[in-house]
Amino acid sequence: MRISELKLHPIAVADGPLRSSYGLHAPYALRTIVEIKTTDGITGISETYGGDRPLAAIEAVRSRVVGMDPFQLAGFWQYLSAQAEQDKADAAGGRSQTWLVPGENPLDQHTRTFAAIEVACLDAIGKALGRPLCDLVGGKVRDRVPFSAYLFYKHAGAGGMGADVRKDDEYGEIMTPDAVVRSCKQMIAKYGFKEVKLKGGVVPPDEEIAAIKALRVELGPKIPLRIDPNCAWSVDTSVRVGRELKAELCDGGYLEDPCAGMDGMAEVRRRLLAEGNDTPLASNVATTCFPHVPEAKRTDGVQIVLSDPHYWGGIRNQQKLSDLCEVLGLGMSMHSNNHLGVSLMTMAHAAAVCPALTYACDTHYPWQTEIDEVVVGGRIKFDEGSVVIPDKPGLGVELDYDQVARGRERYDKLPYRKRDDEAEMQKHVDPNWKRILPRW
Ligand code: GKR
Ligand code: MG
């Protein structure tokens, strides 16, 4: 079996005005659907970051991919790893991951590209063999993958532009603790999630503390809570929030990227431990690649590593991360960005094959809608907050080509080709807004 064709489908997916310390989400999130065809007439698919850079990075390996045997992934990894030096050179002098949105860091360009191709190859192999993707890498350690209710502060509205502008979504404006609780109850009622994450770093810390406390009162101690301000707080503020939310976060939850950098995280950890507060710190900013993991252990700056097959380098690297976390005694969870069903199934298979991944994975899926889904049959269903690993070949989903064309049409009309939450904030909320770290 050889890869005879590589197709890239850039698409735009309507997204509501969600807030984070990065700023404001644009009316459309950008994604790329990757499709390979094999000489045996099989199609393999994956979903990855959108916009010009990710597209160009995959285009750059087209001649290596077309003609490749999809089973020969280690050689492709070796080939792409040789580009790591170039990635480092591209990153030199630029802003660190603290400042970049996920999917943008030049340092992990090659791992993102590898993941996009690896997942499509594994999907094709699974379809050729008639086996689910997870079976190709050792099989699943769980049949159902739990996801968390990922709450955001947001303005009223639901994304889309021009004739495609969407009416307000079911969540409306979410800027107060009461609205956070309301949106959480709505999301739990609809999807059955059993863990909750609040994207923080948006309103002053005391308001976010109040929101977490209100969630605990509403949901009780059986629902673990996590908050992620994406580095918006100083070390002092992080320690204060950790102290005030000890009861709420310690119990199966975590404090995610409260401040910037491994050293800052390590200081927060030391100071909380000195107070007898063992709230784990999680990260998808201080730990984004393998060399960061031993560093996380050595400094004790991160106790829970947030994996993500999209930028950690696909399914098999996700498994390597699980092994490493097990060896080092670290916890493992999963990060997300806006995505559709192909990514959701990738995340589900990736989580199903990682024994160390014991927390419910993040997902932005509830913020997207049926109208934009590109998989046949529409939105993937959650069962009591989990995605059940299907007994179907590969990822278990097929592309709906009309929907892909629809996403492409919207993409072609867009004036932007990269995510810029700061610019969106300035356009729609405050012309003087700047991302300041730490803000509080
Ligand atoms: O969607 O605004 C967002 C999130 O802030 C996202 O970009 C983060 O990467 O979900 C992510 C996180 O956990 O940091
Ligand atoms: Mg995070």
CSV table of N, CA, C and O and ligand atoms in Angstrom, one decimal, residues 19-20 22 25 101-102 150 152 197 199 228 230 256-257 284-285 306 335-338 362 364 419 421, ligand 1:
chain,number,residue,atom,x,y,z
A,19,ARG,N,-13.8,34.2,25.5
A,19,ARG,CA,-12.7,35.0,26.0
A,19,ARG,C,-11.7,34.1,26.7
A,19,ARG,O,-12.0,33.1,27.3
A,20,SER,N,-10.4,34.6,26.7
A,20,SER,CA,-9.4,34.0,27.5
A,20,SER,C,-8.3,35.1,27.7
A,20,SER,O,-8.5,36.2,27.2
A,22,TYR,N,-5.7,35.3,26.1
A,22,TYR,CA,-5.2,35.7,24.8
A,22,TYR,C,-6.1,36.8,24.2
A,22,TYR,O,-5.6,37.5,23.3
A,25,HIS,N,-12.1,35.1,20.8
A,25,HIS,CA,-12.1,34.3,19.6
A,25,HIS,C,-12.7,35.0,18.5
A,25,HIS,O,-13.7,35.8,18.6
A,101,VAL,N,-0.4,31.3,20.6
A,101,VAL,CA,-1.6,30.4,20.8
A,101,VAL,C,-1.1,29.0,20.4
A,101,VAL,O,-0.3,28.9,19.5
A,102,PRO,N,-1.8,28.0,20.9
A,102,PRO,CA,-1.4,26.6,20.6
A,102,PRO,C,-1.5,26.4,19.0
A,102,PRO,O,-2.4,26.9,18.4
A,150,TYR,N,-16.1,22.3,29.3
A,150,TYR,CA,-15.0,23.3,29.2
A,150,TYR,C,-15.8,24.7,29.1
A,150,TYR,O,-16.2,25.1,28.1
A,152,PHE,N,-16.3,28.8,29.3
A,152,PHE,CA,-15.6,30.0,28.9
A,152,PHE,C,-16.5,31.2,29.4
A,152,PHE,O,-17.7,31.2,29.3
A,197,LYS,N,-14.0,22.4,33.7
A,197,LYS,CA,-12.9,23.3,33.6
A,197,LYS,C,-13.4,24.7,33.3
A,197,LYS,O,-14.3,24.8,32.4
A,199,LYS,N,-12.2,28.3,31.9
A,199,LYS,CA,-11.1,29.1,31.3
A,199,LYS,C,-11.2,30.4,32.0
A,199,LYS,O,-12.2,31.2,31.9
A,228,ASP,N,-8.1,27.5,34.5
A,228,ASP,CA,-6.9,27.7,33.6
A,228,ASP,C,-6.9,29.2,33.1
A,228,ASP,O,-7.6,29.5,32.1
A,230,ASN,N,-4.4,30.7,31.7
A,230,ASN,CA,-3.4,30.9,30.7
A,230,ASN,C,-2.4,31.9,31.1
A,230,ASN,O,-2.2,32.9,30.3
A,256,GLU,N,-4.4,25.1,36.5
A,256,GLU,CA,-3.7,24.9,35.2
A,256,GLU,C,-3.0,26.2,34.8
A,256,GLU,O,-3.7,27.3,34.7
A,257,ASP,N,-1.8,26.2,34.5
A,257,ASP,CA,-1.0,27.4,34.0
A,257,ASP,C,-1.4,28.7,34.7
A,257,ASP,O,-1.8,29.7,34.0
A,284,ASN,N,-0.2,23.2,29.8
A,284,ASN,CA,0.0,23.1,28.4
A,284,ASN,C,0.8,24.2,27.8
A,284,ASN,O,0.8,24.5,26.6
A,285,VAL,N,1.4,25.0,28.7
A,285,VAL,CA,2.2,26.1,28.3
A,285,VAL,C,3.7,25.9,28.7
A,285,VAL,O,4.6,26.0,27.9
A,306,LEU,N,-0.4,18.2,30.2
A,306,LEU,CA,-1.6,18.2,29.3
A,306,LEU,C,-1.1,17.7,27.9
A,306,LEU,O,-0.3,18.4,27.3
A,335,HIS,N,-5.3,18.6,26.5
A,335,HIS,CA,-5.6,20.0,26.1
A,335,HIS,C,-6.5,19.9,24.9
A,335,HIS,O,-6.4,19.0,24.1
A,336,SER,N,-7.2,21.0,24.6
A,336,SER,CA,-7.9,21.1,23.3
A,336,SER,C,-7.9,22.5,22.8
A,336,SER,O,-7.6,23.5,23.5
A,337,ASN,N,-8.2,22.6,21.5
A,337,ASN,CA,-8.5,23.9,20.9
A,337,ASN,C,-9.8,23.7,20.1
A,337,ASN,O,-10.3,22.5,20.0
A,338,ASN,N,-10.4,24.7,19.5
A,338,ASN,CA,-11.6,24.5,18.7
A,338,ASN,C,-11.4,23.5,17.7
A,338,ASN,O,-10.4,23.4,17.0
A,362,ASP,N,-10.0,17.8,27.9
A,362,ASP,CA,-10.7,19.0,27.5
A,362,ASP,C,-11.3,18.8,26.1
A,362,ASP,O,-10.7,18.0,25.3
A,364,HIS,N,-13.4,21.6,23.1
A,364,HIS,CA,-14.1,22.8,22.8
A,364,HIS,C,-15.4,22.4,22.0
A,364,HIS,O,-16.1,23.3,21.5
A,419,ARG,N,-5.1,32.8,13.7
A,419,ARG,CA,-5.8,33.2,14.9
A,419,ARG,C,-5.1,34.5,15.6
A,419,ARG,O,-3.9,34.4,15.8
A,421,ASP,N,-6.3,36.7,18.7
A,421,ASP,CA,-7.3,37.0,19.7
A,421,ASP,C,-7.2,38.4,20.2
A,421,ASP,O,-8.1,39.1,20.6
B,1,GKR,O1,-9.7,28.4,23.1
B,1,GKR,O2,-9.1,30.3,24.0
B,1,GKR,C1,-9.0,29.1,23.9
B,1,GKR,C2,-8.1,28.4,24.8
B,1,GKR,O3,-7.5,29.4,25.6
B,1,GKR,C3,-7.1,27.6,24.1
B,1,GKR,O4,-6.5,28.4,23.1
B,1,GKR,C4,-6.0,27.1,25.0
B,1,GKR,O5,-5.0,26.5,24.2
B,1,GKR,O6,-7.7,25.5,25.7
B,1,GKR,C5,-6.4,25.9,25.8
B,1,GKR,C6,-5.7,25.8,27.1
B,1,GKR,O7,-6.1,24.9,27.9
B,1,GKR,O8,-4.8,26.5,27.4
